[in-house]
mmCIF file of N, CA and C and ligand atoms in Angstrom:
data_model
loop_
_atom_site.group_PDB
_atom_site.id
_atom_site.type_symbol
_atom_site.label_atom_id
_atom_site.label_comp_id
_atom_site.label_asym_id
_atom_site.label_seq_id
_atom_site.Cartn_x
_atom_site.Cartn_y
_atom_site.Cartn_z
ATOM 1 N N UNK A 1215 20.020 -139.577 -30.331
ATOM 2 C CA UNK A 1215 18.729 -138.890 -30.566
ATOM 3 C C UNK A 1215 17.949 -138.823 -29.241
ATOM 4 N N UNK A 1216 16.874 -137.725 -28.744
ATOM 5 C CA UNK A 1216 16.720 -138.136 -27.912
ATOM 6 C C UNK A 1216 15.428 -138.366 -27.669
ATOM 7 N N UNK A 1217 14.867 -139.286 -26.612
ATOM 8 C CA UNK A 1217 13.823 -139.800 -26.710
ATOM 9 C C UNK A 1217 12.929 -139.638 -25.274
ATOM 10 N N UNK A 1218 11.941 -140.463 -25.234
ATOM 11 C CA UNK A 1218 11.056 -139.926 -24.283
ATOM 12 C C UNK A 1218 11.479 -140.781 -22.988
ATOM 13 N N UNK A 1219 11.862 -140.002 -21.990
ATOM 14 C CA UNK A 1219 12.417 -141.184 -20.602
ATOM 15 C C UNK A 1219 11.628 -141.523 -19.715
ATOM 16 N N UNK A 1220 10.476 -140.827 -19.516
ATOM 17 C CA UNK A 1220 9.218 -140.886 -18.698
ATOM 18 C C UNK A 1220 8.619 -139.840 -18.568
ATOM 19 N N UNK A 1221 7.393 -140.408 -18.499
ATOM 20 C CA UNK A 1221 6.034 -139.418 -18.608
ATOM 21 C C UNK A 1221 5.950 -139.463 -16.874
ATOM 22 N N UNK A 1222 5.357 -138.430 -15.907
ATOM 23 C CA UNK A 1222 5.058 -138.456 -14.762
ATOM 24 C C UNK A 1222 3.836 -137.974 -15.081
ATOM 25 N N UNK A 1223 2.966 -139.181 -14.119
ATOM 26 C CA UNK A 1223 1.889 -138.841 -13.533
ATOM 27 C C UNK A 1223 1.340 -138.578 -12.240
ATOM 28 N N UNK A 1224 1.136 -137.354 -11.719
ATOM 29 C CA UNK A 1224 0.309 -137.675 -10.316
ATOM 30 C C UNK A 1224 -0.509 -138.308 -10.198
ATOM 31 N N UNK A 1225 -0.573 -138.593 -8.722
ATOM 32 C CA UNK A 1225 -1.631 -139.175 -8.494
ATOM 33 C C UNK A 1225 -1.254 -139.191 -6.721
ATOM 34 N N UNK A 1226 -2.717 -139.933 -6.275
ATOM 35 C CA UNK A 1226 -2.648 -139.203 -4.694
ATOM 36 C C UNK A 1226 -2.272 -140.463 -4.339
ATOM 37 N N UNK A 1227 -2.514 -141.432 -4.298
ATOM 38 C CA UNK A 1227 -1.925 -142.910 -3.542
ATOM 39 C C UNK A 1227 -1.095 -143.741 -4.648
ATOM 40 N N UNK A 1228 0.464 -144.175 -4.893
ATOM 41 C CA UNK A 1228 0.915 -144.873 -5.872
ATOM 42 C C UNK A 1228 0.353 -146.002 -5.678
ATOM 43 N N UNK A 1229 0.068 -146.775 -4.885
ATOM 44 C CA UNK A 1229 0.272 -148.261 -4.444
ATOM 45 C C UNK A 1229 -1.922 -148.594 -5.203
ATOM 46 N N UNK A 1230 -2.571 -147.527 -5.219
ATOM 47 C CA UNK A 1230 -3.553 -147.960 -5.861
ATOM 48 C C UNK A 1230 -3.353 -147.414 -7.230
ATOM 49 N N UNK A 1231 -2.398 -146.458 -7.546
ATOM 50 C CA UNK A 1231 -2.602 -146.330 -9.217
ATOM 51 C C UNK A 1231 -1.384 -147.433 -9.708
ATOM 52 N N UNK A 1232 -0.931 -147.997 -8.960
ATOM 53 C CA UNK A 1232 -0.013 -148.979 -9.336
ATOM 54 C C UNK A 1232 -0.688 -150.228 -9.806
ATOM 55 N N UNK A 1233 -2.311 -150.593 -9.010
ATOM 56 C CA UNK A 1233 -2.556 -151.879 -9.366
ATOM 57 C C UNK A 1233 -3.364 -151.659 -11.114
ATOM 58 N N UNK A 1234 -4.111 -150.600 -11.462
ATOM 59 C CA UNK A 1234 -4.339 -150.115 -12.543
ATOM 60 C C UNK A 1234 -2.961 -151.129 -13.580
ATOM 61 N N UNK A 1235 -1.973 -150.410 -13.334
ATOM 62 C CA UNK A 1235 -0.584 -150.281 -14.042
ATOM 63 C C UNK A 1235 -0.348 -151.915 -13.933
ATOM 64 N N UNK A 1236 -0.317 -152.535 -12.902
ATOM 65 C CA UNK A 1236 -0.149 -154.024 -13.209
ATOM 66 C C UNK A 1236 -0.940 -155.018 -14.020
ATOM 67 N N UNK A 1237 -2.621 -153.813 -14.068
ATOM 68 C CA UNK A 1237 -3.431 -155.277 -15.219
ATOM 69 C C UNK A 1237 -3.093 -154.724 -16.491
ATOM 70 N N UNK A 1238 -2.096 -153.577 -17.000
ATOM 71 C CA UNK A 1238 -1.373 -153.696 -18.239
ATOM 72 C C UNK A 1238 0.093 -154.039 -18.458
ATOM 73 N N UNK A 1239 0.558 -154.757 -17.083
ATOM 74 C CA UNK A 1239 1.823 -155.843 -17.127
ATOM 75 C C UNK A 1239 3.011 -154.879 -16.870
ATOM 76 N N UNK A 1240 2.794 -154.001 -16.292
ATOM 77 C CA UNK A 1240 3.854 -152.747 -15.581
ATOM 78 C C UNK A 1240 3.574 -152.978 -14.598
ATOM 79 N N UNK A 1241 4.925 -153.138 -13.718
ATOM 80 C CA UNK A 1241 5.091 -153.648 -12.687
ATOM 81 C C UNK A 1241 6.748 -152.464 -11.808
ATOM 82 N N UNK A 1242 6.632 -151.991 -10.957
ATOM 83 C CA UNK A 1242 7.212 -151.248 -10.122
ATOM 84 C C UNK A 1242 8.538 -151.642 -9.954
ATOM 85 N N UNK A 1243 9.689 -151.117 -9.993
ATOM 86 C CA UNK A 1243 10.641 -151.213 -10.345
ATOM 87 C C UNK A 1243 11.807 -150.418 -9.052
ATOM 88 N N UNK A 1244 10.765 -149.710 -8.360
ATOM 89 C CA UNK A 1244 11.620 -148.967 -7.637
ATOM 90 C C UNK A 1244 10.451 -147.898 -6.756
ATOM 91 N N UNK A 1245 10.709 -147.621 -5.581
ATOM 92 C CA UNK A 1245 10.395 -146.297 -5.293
ATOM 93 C C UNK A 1245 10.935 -145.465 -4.554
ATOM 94 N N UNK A 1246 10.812 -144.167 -4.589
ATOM 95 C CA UNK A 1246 11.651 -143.129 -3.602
ATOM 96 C C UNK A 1246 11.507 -142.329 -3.620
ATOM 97 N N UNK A 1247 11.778 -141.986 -2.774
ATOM 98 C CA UNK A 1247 11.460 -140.364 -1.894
ATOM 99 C C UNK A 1247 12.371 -138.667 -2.657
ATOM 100 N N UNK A 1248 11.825 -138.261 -2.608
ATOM 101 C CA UNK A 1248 12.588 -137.250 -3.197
ATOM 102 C C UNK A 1248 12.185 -135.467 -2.253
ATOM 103 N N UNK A 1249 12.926 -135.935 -1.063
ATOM 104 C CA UNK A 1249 12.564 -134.559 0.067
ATOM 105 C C UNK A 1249 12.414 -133.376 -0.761
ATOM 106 N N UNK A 1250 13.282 -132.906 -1.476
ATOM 107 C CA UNK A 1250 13.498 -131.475 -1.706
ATOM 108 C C UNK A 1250 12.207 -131.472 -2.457
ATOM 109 N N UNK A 1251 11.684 -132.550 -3.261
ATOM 110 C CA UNK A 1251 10.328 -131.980 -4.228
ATOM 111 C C UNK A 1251 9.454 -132.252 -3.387
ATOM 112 N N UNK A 1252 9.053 -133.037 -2.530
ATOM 113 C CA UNK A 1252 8.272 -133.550 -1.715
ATOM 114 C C UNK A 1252 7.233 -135.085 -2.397
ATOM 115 N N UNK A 1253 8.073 -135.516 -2.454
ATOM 116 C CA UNK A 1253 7.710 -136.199 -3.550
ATOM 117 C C UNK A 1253 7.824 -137.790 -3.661
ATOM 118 N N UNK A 1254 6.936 -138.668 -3.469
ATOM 119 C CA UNK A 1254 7.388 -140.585 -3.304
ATOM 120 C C UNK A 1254 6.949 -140.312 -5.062
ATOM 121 N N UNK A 1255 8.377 -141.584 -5.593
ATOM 122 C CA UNK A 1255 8.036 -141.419 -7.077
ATOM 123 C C UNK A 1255 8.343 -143.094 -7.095
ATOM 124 N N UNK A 1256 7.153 -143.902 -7.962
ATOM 125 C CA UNK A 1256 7.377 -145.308 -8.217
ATOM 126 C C UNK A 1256 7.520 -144.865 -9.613
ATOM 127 N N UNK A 1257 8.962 -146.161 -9.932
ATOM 128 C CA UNK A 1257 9.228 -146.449 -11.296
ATOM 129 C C UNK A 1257 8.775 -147.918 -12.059
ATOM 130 N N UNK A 1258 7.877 -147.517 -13.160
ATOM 131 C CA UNK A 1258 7.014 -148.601 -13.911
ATOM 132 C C UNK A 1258 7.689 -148.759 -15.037
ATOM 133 N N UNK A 1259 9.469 -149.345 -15.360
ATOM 134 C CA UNK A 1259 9.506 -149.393 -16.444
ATOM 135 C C UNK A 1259 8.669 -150.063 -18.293
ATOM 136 N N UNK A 1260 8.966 -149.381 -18.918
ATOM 137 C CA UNK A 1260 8.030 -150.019 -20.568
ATOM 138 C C UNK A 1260 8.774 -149.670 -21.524
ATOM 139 N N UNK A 1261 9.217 -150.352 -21.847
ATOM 140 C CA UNK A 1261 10.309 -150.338 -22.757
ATOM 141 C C UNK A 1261 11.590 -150.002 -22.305
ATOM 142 N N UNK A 1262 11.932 -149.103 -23.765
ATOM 143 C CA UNK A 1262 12.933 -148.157 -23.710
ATOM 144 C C UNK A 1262 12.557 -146.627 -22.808
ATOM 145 N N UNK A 1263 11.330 -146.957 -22.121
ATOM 146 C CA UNK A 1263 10.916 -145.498 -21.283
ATOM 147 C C UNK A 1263 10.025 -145.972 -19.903
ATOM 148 N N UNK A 1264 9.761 -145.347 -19.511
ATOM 149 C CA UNK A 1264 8.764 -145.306 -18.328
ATOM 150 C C UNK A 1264 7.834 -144.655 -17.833
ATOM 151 N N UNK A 1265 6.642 -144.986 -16.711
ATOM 152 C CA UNK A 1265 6.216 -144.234 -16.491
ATOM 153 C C UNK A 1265 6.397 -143.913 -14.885
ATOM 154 N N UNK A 1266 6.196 -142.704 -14.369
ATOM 155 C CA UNK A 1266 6.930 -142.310 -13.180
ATOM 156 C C UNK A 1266 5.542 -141.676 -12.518
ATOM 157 N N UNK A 1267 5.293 -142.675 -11.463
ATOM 158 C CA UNK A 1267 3.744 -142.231 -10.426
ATOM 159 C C UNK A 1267 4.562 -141.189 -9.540
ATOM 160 N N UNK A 1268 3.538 -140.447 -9.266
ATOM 161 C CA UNK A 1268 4.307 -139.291 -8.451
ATOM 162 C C UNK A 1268 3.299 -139.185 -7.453
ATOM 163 N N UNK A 1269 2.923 -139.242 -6.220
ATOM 164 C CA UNK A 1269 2.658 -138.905 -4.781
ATOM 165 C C UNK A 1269 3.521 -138.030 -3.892
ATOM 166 N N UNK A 1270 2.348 -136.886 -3.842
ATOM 167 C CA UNK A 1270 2.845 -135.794 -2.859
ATOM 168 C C UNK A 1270 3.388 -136.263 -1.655
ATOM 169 N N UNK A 1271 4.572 -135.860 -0.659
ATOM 170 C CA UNK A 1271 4.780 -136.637 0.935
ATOM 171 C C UNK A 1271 4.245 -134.807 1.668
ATOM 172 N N UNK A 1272 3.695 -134.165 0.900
ATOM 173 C CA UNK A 1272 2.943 -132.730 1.713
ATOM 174 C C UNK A 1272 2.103 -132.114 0.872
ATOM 175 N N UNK A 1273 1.587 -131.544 1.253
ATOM 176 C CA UNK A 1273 0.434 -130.588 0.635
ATOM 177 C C UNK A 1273 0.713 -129.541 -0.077
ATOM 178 N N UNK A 1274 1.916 -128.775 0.485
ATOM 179 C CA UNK A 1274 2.525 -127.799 0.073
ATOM 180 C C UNK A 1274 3.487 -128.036 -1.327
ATOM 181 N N UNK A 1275 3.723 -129.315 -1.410
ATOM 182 C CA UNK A 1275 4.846 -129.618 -3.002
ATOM 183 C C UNK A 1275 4.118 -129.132 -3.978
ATOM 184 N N UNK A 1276 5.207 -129.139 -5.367
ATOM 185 C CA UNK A 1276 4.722 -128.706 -6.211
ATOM 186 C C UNK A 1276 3.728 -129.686 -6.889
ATOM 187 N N UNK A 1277 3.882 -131.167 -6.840
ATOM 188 C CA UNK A 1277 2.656 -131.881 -7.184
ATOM 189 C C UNK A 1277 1.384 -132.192 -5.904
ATOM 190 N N UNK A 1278 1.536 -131.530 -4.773
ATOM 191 C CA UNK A 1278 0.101 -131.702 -4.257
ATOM 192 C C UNK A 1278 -0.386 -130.487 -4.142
ATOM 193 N N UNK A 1279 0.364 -129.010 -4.783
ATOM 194 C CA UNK A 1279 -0.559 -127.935 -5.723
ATOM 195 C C UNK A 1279 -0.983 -128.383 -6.938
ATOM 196 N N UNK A 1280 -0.507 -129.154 -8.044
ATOM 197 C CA UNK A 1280 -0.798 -129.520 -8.652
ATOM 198 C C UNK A 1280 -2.176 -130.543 -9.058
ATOM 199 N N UNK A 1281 -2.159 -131.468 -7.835
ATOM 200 C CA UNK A 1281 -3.388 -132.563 -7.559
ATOM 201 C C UNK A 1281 -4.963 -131.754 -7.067
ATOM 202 N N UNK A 1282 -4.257 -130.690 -6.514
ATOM 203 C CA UNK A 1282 -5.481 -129.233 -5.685
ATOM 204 C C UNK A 1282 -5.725 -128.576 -6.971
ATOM 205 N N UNK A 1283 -4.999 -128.169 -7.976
ATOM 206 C CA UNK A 1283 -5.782 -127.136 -8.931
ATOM 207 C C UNK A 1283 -6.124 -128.491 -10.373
ATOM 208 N N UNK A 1284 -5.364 -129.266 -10.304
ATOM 209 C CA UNK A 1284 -6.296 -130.403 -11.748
ATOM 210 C C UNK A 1284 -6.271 -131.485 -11.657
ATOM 211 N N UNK A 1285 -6.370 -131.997 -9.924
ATOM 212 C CA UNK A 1285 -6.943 -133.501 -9.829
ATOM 213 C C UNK A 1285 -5.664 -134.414 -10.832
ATOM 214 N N UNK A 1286 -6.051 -135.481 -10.378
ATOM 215 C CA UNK A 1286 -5.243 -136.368 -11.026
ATOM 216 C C UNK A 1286 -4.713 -136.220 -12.146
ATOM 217 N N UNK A 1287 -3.901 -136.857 -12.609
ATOM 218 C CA UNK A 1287 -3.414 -137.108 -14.412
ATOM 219 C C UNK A 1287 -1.743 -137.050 -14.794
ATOM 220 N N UNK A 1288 -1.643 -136.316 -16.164
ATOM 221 C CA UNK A 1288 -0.103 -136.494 -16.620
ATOM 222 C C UNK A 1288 0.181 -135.048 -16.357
ATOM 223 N N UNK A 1289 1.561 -135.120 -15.891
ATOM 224 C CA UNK A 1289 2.374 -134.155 -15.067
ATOM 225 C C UNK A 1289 3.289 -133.684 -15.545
ATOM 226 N N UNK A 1290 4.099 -134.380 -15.889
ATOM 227 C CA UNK A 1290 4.892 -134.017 -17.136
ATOM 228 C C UNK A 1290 5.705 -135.117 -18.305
ATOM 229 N N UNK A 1291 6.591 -134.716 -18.928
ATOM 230 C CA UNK A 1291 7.191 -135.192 -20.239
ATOM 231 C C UNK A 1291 8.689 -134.953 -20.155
ATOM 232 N N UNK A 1292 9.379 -136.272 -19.938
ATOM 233 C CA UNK A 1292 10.567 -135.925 -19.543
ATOM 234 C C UNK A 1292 11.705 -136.537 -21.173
ATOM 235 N N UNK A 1293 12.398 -135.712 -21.064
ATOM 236 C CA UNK A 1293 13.388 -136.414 -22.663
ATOM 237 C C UNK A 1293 14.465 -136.427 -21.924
ATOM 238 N N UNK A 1294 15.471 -137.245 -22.738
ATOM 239 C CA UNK A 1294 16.571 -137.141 -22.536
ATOM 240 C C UNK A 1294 17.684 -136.130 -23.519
ATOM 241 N N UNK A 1295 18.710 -135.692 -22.411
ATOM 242 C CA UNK A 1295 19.689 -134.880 -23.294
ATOM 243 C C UNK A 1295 21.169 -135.586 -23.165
ATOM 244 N N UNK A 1296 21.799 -135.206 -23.907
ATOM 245 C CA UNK A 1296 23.589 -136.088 -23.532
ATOM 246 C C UNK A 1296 23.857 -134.920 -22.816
ATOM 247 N N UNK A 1297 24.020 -133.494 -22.921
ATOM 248 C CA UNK A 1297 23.980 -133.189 -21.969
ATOM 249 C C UNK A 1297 23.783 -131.308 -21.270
ATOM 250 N N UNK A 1298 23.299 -131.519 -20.182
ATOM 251 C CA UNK A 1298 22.205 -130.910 -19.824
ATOM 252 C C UNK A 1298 22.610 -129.633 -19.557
ATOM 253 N N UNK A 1299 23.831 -129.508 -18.975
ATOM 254 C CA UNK A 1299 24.684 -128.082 -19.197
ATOM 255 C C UNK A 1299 24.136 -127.394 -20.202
ATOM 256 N N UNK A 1300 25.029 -127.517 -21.295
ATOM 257 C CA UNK A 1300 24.857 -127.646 -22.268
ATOM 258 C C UNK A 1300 23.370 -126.905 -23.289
ATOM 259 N N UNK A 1301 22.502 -127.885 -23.129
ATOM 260 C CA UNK A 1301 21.438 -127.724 -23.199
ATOM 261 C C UNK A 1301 20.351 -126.775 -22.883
ATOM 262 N N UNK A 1302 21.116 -126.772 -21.508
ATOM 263 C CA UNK A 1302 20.435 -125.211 -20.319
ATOM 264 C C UNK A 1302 20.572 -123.875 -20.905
ATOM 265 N N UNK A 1303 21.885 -124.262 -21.149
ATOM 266 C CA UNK A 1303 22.537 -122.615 -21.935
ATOM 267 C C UNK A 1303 21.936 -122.426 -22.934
ATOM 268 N N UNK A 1304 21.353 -123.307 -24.001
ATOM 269 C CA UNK A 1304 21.044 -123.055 -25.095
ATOM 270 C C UNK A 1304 19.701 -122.595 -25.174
ATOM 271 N N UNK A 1305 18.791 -122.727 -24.001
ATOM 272 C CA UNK A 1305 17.372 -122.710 -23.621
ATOM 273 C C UNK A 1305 17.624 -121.097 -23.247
ATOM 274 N N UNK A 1306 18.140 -120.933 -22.367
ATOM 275 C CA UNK A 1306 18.225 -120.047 -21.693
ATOM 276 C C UNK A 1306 18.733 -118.717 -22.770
ATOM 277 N N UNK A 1307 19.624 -119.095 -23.534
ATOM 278 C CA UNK A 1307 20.196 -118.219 -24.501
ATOM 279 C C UNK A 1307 18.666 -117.760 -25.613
ATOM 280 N N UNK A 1308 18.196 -118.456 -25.651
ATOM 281 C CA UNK A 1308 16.724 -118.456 -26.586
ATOM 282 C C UNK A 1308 15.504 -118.004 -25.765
ATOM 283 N N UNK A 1309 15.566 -117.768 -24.448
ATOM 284 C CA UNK A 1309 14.748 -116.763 -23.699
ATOM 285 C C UNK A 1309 13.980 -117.981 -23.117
ATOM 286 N N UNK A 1310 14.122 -119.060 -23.058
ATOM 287 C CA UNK A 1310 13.371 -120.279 -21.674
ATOM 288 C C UNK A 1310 13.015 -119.891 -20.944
ATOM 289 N N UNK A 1311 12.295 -120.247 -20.119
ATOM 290 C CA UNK A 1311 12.091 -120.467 -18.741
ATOM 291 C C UNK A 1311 12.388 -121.354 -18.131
ATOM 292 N N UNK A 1312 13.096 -121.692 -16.921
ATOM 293 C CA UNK A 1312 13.336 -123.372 -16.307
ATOM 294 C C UNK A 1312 12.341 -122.977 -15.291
ATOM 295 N N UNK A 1313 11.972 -123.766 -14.480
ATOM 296 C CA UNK A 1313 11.150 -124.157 -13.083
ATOM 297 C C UNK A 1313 12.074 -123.427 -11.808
ATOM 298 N N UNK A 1314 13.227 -123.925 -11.926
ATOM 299 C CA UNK A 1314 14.545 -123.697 -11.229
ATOM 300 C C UNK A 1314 15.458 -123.500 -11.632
ATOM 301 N N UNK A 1315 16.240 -122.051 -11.563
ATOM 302 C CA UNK A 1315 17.690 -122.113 -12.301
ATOM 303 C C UNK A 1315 18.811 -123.263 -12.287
ATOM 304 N N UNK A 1316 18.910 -123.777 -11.259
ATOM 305 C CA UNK A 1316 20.061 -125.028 -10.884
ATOM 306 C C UNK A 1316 19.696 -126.408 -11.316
ATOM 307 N N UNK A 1317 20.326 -127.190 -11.838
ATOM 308 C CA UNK A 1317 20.390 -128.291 -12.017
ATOM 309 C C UNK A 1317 20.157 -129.418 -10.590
ATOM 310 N N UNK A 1318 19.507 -130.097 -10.794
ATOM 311 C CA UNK A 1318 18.752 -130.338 -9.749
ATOM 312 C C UNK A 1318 19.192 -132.133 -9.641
ATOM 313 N N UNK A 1319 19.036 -132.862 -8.768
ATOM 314 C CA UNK A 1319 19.420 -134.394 -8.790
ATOM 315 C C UNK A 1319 18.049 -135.049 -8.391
ATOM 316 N N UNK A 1320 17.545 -135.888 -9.096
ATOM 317 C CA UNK A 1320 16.585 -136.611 -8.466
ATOM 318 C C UNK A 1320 16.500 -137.704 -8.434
ATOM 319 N N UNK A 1321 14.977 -138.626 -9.025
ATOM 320 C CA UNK A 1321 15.377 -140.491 -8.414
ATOM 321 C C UNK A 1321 16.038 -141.001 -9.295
ATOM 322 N N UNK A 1322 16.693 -142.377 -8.746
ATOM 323 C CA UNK A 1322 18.062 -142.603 -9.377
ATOM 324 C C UNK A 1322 19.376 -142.071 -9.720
ATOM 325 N N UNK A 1323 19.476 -140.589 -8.909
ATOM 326 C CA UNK A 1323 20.771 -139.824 -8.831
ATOM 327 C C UNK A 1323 20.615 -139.000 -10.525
ATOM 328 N N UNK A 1324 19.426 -138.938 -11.215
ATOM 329 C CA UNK A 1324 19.816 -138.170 -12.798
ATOM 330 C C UNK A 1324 19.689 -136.899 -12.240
ATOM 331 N N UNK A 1325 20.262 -136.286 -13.167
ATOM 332 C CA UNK A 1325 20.763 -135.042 -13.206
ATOM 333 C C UNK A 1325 19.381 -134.396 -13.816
ATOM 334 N N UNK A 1326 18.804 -133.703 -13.935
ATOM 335 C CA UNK A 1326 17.584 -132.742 -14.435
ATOM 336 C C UNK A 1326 17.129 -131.384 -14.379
ATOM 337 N N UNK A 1327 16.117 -130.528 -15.110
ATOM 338 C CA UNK A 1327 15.619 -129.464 -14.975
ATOM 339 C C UNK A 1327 14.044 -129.685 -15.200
ATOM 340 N N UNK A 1328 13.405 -128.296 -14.885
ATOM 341 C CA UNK A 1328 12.238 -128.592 -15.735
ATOM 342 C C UNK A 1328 11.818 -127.237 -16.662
ATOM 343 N N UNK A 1329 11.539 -127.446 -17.731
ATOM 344 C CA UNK A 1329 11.326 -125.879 -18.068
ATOM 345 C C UNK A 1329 9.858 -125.854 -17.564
ATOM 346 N N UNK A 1330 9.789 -124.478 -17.254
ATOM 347 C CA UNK A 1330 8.363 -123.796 -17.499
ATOM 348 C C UNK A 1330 7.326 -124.180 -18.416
ATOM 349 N N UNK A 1331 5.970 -124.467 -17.956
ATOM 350 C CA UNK A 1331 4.809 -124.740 -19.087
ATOM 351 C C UNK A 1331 4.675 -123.554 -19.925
ATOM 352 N N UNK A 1332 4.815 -122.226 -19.508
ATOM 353 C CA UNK A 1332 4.801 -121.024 -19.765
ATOM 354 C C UNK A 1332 5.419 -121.113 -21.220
ATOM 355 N N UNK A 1333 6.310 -121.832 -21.072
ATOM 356 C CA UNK A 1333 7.581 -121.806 -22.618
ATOM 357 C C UNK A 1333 7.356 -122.899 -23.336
ATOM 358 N N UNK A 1334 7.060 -123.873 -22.877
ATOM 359 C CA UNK A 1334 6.313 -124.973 -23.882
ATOM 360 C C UNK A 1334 5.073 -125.283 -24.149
ATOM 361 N N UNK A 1335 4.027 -124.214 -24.166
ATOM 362 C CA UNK A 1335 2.944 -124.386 -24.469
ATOM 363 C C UNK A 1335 2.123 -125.257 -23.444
ATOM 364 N N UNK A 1336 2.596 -125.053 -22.737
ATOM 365 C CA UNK A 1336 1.587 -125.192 -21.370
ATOM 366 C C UNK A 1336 1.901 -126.830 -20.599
ATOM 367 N N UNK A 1337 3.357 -127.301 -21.580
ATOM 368 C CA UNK A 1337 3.318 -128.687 -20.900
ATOM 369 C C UNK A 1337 4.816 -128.503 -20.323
ATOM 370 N N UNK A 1338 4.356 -129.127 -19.061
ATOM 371 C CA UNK A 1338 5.776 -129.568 -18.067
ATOM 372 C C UNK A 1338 6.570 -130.239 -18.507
ATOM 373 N N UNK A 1339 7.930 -129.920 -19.355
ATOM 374 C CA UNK A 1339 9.280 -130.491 -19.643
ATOM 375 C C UNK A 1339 9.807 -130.831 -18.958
ATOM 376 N N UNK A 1340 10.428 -132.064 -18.320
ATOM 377 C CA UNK A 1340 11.425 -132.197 -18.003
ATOM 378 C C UNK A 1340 12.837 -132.610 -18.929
ATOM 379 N N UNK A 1341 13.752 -132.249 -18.377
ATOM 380 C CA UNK A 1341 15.363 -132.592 -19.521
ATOM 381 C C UNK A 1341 16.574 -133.687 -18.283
ATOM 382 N N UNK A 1342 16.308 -134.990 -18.794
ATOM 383 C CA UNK A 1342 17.045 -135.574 -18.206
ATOM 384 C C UNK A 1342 18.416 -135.881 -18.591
ATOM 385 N N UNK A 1343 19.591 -136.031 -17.933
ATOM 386 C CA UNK A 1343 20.582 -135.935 -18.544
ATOM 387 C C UNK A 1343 20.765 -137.526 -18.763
ATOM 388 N N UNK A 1344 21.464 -137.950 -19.666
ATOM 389 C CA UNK A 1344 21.565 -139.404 -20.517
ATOM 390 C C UNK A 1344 22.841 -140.392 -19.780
ATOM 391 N N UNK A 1345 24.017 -139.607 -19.495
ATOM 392 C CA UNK A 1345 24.992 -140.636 -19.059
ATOM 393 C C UNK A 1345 24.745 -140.758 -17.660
ATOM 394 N N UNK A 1346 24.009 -140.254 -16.991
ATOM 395 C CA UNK A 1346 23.853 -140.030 -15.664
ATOM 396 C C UNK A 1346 22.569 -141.138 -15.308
ATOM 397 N N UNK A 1347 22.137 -140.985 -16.352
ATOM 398 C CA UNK A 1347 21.146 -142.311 -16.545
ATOM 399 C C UNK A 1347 21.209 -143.796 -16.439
ATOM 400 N N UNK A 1348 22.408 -143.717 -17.212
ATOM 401 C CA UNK A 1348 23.148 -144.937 -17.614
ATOM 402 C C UNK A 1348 23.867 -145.443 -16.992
ATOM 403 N N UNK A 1349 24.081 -144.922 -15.574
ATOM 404 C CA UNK A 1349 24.675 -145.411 -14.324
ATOM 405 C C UNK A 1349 23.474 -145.418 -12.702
ATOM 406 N N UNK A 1350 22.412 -144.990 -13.388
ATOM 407 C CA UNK A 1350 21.399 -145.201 -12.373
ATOM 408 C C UNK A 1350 21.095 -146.625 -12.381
HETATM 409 CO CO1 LIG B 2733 10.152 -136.950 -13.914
#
């Protein structure tokens, strides 16, 4: 079934929205860089999910346009799929929108897309792939 793998939030400095996150006992798990998005992402696991701070490394990324037109907050909503091929086609066959046609790799090596807010009612999907997970 699939479930929620992390919520991303921007934000402009991780290391101060991180201490927020530690006086509710989330504690950082990881961080990294992600050139092609432009992007430092700390991982706060909680539970069976997480939450994923996102800091622009430029002005020009898609989350420090994002931080310029609505200031801080939640960014997107990521699920998991078994698998994402798969999945793409079936979006796409039903008239989707993705962000990016290609399947894309990000932190921890998962495999991902994002659809368009355009197609989900205005919220940023992400579709993470599940076994690819499970070896991060
Ligand atoms: Co994400």
């Amino acid at each position: 079934m699939p479930r929620i793998d992390h919520l991303g939030i921007a934000v402009r400095d991780l290391r101060a929205a991180a201490k927020l996150y530690s006086l509710l006992g989330l504690a950082i798990s990881g961080i990294e860089e992600i050139a092609h998005e432009g992007v430092r992402v700390a991982m706060l696991p909680a539970g069976e999910s997480r939450i994923e701070l996102l800091e622009p490394t430029r002005p020009d990324s898609p989350v420090g346009h994002f931080l310029d037109r609505r200031g801080e907050g939640l960014h997107h909503v990521a699920l998991t799929v078994e698998d994402l091929g798969a999945a793409v086609a079936r979006l796409r066959a039903a008239g989707a929108r993705l962000v990016k046609d290609e399947i894309q790799t990000g932190a921890g090596g998962h495999r991902y897309v994002f659809l368009h807010p355009s197609t989900a009612g205005g919220v940023l999907i992400e579709l993470v792939e599940k076994e690819n997970e499970a070896k991060a």
